[in-house]
CSV table of C-alpha atoms in Angstrom, one decimal:
chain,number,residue,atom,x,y,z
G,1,UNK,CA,-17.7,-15.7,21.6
G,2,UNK,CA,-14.1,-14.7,20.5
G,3,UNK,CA,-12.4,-11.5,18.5
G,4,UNK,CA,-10.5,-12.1,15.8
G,5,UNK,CA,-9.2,-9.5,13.1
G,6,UNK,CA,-10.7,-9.6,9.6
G,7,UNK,CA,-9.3,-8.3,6.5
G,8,UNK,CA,-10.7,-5.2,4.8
G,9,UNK,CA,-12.1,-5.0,1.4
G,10,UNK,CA,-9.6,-2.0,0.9
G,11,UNK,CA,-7.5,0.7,2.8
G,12,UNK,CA,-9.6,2.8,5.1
G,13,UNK,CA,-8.8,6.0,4.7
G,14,UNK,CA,-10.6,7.4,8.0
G,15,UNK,CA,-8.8,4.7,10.3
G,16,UNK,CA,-4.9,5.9,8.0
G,17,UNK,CA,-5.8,9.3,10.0
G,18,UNK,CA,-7.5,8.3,13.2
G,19,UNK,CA,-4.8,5.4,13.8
G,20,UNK,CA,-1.8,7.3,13.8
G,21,UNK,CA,-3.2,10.4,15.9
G,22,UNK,CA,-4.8,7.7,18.3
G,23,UNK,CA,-1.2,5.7,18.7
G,24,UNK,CA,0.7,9.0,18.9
G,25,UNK,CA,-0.9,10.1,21.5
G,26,UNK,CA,-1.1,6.6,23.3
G,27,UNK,CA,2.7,6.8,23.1
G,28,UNK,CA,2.9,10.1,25.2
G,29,UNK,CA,0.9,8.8,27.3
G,30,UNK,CA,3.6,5.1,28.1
G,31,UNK,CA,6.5,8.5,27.7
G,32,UNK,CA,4.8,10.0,30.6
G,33,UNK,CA,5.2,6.8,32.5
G,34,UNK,CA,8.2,5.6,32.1
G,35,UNK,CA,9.4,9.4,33.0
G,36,UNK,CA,7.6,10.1,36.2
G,37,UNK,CA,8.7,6.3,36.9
G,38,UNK,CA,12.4,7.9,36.6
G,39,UNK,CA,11.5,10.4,39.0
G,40,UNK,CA,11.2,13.3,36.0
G,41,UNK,CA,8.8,15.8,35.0
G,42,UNK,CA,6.9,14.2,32.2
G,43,UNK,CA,5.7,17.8,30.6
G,44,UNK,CA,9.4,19.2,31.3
G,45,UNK,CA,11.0,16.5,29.4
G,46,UNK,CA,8.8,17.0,26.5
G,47,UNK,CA,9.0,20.3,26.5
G,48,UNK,CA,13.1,19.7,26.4
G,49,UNK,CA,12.6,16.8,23.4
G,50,UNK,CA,10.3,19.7,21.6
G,51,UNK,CA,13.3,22.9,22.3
G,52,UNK,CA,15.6,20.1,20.9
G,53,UNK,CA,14.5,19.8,18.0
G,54,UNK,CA,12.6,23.1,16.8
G,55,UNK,CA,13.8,25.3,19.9
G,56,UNK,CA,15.5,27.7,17.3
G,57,UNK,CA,16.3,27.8,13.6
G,58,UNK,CA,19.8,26.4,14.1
G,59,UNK,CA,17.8,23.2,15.7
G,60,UNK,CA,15.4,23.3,13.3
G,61,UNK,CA,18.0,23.3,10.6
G,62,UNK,CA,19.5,19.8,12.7
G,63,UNK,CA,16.4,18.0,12.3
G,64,UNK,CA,15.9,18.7,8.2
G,65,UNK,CA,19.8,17.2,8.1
G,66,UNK,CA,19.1,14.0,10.1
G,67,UNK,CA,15.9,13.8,7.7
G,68,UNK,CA,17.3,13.6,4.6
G,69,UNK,CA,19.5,10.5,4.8
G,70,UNK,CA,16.1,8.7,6.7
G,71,UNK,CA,14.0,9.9,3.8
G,72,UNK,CA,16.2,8.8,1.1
G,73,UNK,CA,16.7,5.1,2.7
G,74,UNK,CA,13.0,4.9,3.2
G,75,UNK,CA,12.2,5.9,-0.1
G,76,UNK,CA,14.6,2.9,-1.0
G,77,UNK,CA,13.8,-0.3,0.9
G,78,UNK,CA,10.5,1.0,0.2
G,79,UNK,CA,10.8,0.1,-3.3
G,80,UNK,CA,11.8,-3.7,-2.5
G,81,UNK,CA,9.2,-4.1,0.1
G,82,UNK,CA,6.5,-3.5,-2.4
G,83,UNK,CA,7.0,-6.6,-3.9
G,84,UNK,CA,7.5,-8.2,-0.6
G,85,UNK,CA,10.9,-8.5,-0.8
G,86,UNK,CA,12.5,-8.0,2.8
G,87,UNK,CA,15.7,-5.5,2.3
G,88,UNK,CA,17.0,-5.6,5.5
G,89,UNK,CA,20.8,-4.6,4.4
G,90,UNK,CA,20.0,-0.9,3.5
G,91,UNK,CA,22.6,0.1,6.4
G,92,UNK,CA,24.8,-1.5,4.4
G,93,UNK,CA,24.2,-0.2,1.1
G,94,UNK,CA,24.2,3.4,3.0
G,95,UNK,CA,28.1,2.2,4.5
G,96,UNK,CA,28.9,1.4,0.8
G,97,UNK,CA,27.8,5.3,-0.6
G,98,UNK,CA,30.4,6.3,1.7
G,99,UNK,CA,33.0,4.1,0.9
G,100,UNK,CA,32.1,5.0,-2.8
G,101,UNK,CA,32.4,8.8,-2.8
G,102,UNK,CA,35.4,8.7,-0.5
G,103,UNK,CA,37.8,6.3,-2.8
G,104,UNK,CA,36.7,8.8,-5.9
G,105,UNK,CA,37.5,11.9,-3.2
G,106,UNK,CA,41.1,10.2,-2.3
G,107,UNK,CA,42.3,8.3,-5.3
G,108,UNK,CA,41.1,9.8,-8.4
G,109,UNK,CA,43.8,12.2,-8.5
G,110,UNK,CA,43.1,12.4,-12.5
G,111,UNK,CA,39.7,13.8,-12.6
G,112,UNK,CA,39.1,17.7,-11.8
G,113,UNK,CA,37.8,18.3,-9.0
G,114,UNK,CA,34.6,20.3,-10.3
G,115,UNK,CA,33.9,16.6,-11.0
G,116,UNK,CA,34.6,14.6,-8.2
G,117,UNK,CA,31.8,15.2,-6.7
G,118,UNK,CA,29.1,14.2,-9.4
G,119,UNK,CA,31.2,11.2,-9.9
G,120,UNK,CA,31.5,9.7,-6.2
G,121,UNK,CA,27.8,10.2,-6.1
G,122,UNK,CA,27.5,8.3,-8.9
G,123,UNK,CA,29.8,5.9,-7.8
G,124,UNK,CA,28.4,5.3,-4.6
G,125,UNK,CA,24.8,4.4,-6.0
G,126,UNK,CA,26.8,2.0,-8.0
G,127,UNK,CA,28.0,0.5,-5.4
G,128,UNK,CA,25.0,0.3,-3.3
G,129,UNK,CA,23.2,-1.1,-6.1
G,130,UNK,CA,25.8,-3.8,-6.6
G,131,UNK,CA,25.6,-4.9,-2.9
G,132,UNK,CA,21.8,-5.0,-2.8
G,133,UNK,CA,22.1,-7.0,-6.1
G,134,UNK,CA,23.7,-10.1,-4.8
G,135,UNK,CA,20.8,-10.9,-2.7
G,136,UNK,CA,18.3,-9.7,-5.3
G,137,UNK,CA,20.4,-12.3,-7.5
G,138,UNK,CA,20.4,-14.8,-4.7
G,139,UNK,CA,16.9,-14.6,-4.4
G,140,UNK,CA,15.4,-14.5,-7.7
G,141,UNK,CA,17.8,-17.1,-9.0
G,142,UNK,CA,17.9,-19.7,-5.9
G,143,UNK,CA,15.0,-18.4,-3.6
G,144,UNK,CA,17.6,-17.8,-1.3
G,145,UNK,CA,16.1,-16.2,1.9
G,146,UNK,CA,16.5,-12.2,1.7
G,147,UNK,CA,16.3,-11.4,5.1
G,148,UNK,CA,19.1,-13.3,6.3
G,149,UNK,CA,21.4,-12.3,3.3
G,150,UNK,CA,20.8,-8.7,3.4
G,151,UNK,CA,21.4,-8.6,7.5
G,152,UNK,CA,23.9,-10.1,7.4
G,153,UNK,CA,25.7,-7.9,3.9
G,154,UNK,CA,25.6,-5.2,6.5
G,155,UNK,CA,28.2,-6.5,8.9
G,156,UNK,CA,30.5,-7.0,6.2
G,157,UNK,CA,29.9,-3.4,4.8
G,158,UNK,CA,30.3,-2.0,8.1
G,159,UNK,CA,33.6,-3.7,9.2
G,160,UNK,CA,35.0,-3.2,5.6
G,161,UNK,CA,34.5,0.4,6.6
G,162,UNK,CA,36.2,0.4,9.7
G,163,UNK,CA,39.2,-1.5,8.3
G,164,UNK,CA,39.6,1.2,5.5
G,165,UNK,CA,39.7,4.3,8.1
G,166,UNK,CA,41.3,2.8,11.1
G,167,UNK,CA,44.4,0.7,8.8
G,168,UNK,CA,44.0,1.2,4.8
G,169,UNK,CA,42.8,4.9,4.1
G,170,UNK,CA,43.6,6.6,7.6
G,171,UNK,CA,45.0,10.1,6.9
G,172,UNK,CA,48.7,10.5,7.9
G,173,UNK,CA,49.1,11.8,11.5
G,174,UNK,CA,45.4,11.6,12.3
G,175,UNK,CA,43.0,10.0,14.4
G,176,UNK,CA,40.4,7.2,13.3
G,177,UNK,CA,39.3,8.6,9.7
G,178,UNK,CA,40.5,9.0,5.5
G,179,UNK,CA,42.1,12.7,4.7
G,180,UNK,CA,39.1,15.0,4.2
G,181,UNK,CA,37.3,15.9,0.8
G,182,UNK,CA,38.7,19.0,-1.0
G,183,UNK,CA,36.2,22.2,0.2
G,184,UNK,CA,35.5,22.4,-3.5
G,185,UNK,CA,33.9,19.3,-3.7
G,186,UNK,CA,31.6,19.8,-0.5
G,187,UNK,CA,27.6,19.9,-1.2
G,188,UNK,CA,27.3,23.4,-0.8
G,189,UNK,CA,24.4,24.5,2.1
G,190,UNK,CA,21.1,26.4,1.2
G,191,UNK,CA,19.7,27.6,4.9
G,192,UNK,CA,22.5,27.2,7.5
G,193,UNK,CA,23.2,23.9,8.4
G,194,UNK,CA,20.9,22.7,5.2
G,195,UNK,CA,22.5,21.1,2.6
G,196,UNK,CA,21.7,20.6,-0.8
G,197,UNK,CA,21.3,17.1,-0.6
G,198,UNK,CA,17.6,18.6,0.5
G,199,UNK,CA,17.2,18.9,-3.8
G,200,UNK,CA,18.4,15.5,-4.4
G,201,UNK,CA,16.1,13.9,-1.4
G,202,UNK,CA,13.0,16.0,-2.8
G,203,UNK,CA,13.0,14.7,-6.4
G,204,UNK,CA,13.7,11.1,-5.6
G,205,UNK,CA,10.5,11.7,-4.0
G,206,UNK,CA,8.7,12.7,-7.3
G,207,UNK,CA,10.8,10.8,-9.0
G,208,UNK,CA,9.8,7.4,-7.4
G,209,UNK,CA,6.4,8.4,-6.7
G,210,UNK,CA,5.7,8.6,-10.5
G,211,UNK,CA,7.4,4.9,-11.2
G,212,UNK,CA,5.5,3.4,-8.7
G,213,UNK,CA,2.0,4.7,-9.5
G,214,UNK,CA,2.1,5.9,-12.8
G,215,UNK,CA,4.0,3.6,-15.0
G,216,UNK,CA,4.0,0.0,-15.8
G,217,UNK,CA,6.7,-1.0,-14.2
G,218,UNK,CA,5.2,-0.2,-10.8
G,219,UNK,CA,2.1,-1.7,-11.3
G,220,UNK,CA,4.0,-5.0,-11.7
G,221,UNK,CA,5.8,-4.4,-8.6
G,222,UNK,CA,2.3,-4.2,-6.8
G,223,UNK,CA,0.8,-7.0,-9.0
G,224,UNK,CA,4.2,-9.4,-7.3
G,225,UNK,CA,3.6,-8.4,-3.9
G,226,UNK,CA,0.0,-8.3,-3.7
G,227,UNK,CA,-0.4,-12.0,-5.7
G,228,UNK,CA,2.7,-13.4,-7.6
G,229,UNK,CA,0.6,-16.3,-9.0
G,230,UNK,CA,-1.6,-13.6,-10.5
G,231,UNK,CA,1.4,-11.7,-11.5
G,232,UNK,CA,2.9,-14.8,-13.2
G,233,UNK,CA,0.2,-15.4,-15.3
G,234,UNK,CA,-0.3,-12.0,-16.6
G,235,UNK,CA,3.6,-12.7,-17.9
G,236,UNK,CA,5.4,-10.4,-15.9
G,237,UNK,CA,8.8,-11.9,-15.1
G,238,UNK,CA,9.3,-11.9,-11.3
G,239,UNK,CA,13.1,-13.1,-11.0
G,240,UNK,CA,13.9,-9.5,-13.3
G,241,UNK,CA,11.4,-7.2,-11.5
G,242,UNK,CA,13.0,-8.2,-8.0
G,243,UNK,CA,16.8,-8.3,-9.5
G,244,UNK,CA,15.8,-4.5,-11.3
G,245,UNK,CA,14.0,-3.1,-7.7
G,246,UNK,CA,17.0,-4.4,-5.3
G,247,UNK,CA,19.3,-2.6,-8.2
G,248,UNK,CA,17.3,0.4,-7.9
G,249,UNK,CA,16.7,0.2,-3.8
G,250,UNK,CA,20.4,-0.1,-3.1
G,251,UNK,CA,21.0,2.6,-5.2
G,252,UNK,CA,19.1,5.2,-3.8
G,253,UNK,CA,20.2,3.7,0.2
G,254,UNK,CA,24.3,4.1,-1.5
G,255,UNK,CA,23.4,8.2,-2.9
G,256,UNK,CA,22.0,8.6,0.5
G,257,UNK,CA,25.5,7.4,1.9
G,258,UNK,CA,27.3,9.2,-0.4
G,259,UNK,CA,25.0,12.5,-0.3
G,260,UNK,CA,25.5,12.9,3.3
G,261,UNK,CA,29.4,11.8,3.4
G,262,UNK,CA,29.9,14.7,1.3
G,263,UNK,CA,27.6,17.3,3.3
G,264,UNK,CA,28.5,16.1,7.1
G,265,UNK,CA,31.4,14.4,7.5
G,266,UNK,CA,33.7,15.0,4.6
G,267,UNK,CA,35.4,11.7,5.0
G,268,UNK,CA,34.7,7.9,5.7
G,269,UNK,CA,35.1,7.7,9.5
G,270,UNK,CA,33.5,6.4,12.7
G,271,UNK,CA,30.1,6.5,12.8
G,272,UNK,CA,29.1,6.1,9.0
G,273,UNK,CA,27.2,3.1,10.3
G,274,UNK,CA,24.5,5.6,12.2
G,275,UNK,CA,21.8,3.3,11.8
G,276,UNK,CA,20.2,5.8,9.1
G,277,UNK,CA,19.5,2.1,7.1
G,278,UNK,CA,17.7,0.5,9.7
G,279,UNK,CA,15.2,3.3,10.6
G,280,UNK,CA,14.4,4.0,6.8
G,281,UNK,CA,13.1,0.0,7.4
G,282,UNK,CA,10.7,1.7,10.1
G,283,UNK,CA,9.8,4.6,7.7
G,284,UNK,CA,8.9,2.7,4.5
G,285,UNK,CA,6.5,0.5,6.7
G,286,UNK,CA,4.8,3.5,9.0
G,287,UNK,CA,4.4,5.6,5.3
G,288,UNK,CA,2.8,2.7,3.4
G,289,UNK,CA,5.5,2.6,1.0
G,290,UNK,CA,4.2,5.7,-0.3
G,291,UNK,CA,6.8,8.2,-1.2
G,292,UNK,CA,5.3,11.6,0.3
G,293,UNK,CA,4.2,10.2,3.3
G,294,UNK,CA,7.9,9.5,3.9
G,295,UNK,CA,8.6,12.9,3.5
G,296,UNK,CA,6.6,13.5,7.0
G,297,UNK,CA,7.4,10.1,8.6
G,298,UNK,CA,11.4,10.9,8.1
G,299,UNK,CA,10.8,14.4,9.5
G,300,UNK,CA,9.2,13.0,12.8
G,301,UNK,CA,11.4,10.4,13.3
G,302,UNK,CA,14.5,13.2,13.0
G,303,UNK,CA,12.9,15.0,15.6
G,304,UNK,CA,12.8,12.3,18.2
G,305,UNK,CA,16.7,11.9,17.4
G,306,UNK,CA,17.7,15.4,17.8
G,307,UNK,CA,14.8,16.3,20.6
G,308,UNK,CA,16.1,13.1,22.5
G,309,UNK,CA,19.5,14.4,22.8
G,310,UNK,CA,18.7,17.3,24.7
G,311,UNK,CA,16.9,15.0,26.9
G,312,UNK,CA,20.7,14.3,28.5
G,313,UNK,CA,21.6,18.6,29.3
G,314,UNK,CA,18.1,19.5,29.9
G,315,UNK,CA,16.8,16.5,32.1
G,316,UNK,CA,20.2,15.0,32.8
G,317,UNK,CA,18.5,11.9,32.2
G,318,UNK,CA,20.8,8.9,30.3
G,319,UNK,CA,21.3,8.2,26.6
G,320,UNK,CA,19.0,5.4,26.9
G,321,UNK,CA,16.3,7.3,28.2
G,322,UNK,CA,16.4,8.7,24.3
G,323,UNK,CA,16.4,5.7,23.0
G,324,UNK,CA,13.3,4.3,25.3
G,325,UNK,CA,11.3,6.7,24.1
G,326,UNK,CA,11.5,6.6,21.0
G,327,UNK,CA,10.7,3.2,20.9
G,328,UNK,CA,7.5,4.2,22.7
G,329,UNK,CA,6.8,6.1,20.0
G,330,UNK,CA,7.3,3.8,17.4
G,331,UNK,CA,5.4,0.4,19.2
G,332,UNK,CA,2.2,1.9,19.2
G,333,UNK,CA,2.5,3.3,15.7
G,334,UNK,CA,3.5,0.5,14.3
G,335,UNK,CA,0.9,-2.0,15.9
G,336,UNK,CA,-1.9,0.4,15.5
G,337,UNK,CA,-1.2,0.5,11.8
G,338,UNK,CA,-2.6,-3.0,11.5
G,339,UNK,CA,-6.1,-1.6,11.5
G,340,UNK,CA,-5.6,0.6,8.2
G,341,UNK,CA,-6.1,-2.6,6.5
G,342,UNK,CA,-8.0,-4.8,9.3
G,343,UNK,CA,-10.9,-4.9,11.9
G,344,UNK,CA,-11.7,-6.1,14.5
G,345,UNK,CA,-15.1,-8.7,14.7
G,346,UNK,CA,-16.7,-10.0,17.1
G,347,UNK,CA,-17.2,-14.1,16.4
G,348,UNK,CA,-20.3,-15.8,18.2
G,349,UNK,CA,-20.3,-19.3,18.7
G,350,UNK,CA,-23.1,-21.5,17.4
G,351,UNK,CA,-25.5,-23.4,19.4
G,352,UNK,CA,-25.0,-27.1,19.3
């Protein structure tokens, strides 16, 4: 007798609720471990994570901001991954929004600058499109393997960026970073600390979520990643549709760059690289590539990055205790979500 996982005939939508409430509460209970192991209060320190992150409105307003740039990369390596193409290099078309809006905020003297702004965001999905394009080309022309060409793209985007506000566009007689944006051209806030990048993040989500289920093109981008032979036949043209959704994916991963350059930092400078790229990787796979879902995914996964900072004043606990527990979170999630789409059998073995 032996267990082995067998495929379902089609998404359960009893295990999509039970799984994640199981594995969520699975992962408070490794947390608890791990903390009491550390000689702290398991219930005090998630209490402090909890204060952290909703405590008061000004919190509360903390975790929508570090939302927004997770929900818009999500929503764009979620497009690739639907036809099973591994974008791994959104950090890096994130790290090229920035560079985008900030060239159009520091060189482009000649435009006036009640249009800088819609210009460097347009600039910066540009360029973000244009990065996540060479190894959309790469692959559709050459099958050249994604995931190591789009991990890689990031390191390059990343040290460009440090190059350009350490040595090329450091402001005069200031530390590490370009000259800030003109105040005119900052995206103006609409509760506190929310900006309204909050508009632009909320109707990619409609936006995206009618492409992908209610058009043609999107049900070619399922049709490649569910069966590309099938696909093939039917005369879609896969080398386009996977040169078109890269386009498309770094361009919403470059506006999220751009968007929140313009609403947080006001200027290319350490730290652009936050890592906002790589955890939209983690949302677009715990949402199911579905575009509301991310909305809620984005949100939680905010609110273990600003709850897990208080951990250090609260707890005095280390950085990395932050870190660990997120990661707790995220393990059972993500292997738990295997049984959305599978089950486990039981497998006698025959008599001889």
């Amino acid at each position: 007798m032996r267990i082995a996982l067998e495929k379902r005939d089609s998404k359960s939508r009893k295990m999509a609720v039970i799984i994640p409430l199981a594995s969520f509460v699975i992962s408070l209970i490794l947390g608890a471990l791990v903390l009491a192991a550390s000689r702290s209060n398991p219930l005090q320190a998630y209490q402090a994570m909890f204060n952290g992150a909703f405590g008061n409105a000004r919190r509360f307003q903390y975790t929508i901001v570090e939302a927004l740039p997770l929900l818009m990369c999500g929503l764009g390596v979620g497009i690739a991954f639907r036809l099973k193409f591994w974008n791994i290099g959104a950090e890096g078309q994130y790290v090229w929004g920035a560079i985008g809006i900030t060239w159009v905020m520091q060189f482009w003297k000649f435009v006036p600058i009640p249009m800088l702004l819609p210009i460097g965001l347009l600039v910066g999905m540009i360029l973000g499109a244009l990065w996540a394009g060479v190894p959309g080309f790469l692959k559709a022309q050459w099958s050249v393997d994604e995931t190591l060409t789009t991990l890689m793209l990031n390191y390059v985007a990343i040290g460009l960026a440090e190059y350009l506000y350490i040595n090329a566009w450091k402001a005069p007689f200031g530390n590490m970073g370009t000259p800030e944006f003109p105040r005119e051209t900052w995206l103006p806030p609409v509760w506190g600390k929310v900006h309204s990048g909050i508009y632009i993040a909320l109707a990619l989500v409609v936006i995206l979520y009618f492409l992908l289920y209610k058009t043609r093109w999107g049900f070619e981008l399922n049709m490649i990643g569910k069966n590309p032979r099938a696909a093939r036949y039917q005369g879609v043209s896969i080398k386009k549709n996977i040169v078109i959704a890269m386009l498309l994916s770094g361009a919403i991963c470059g506006l999220a760059g751009s968007v929140n350059t313009a609403a947080i930092a006001h200027r290319l400078t350490r730290g652009v690289d936050g890592g906002y790229g790589f955890t939209g990787i983690i949302i677009a796979w715990m949402s199911g590539l579905n575009p509301f879902a991310s909305i809620l995914v984005a949100f939680v996964m905010a609110a273990l990055t600003t709850g897990a900072d208080a951990l250090q004043i609260a707890m005095r606990l280390p950085e990395s205790m932050g870190e660990v527990l997120q990661g707790l979170v995220l393990i059972p999630l993500l292997a738990g979500s295997i049984f959305v789409e599978h089950r486990l059998v039981i497998i006698k073995k025959e008599a001889v």
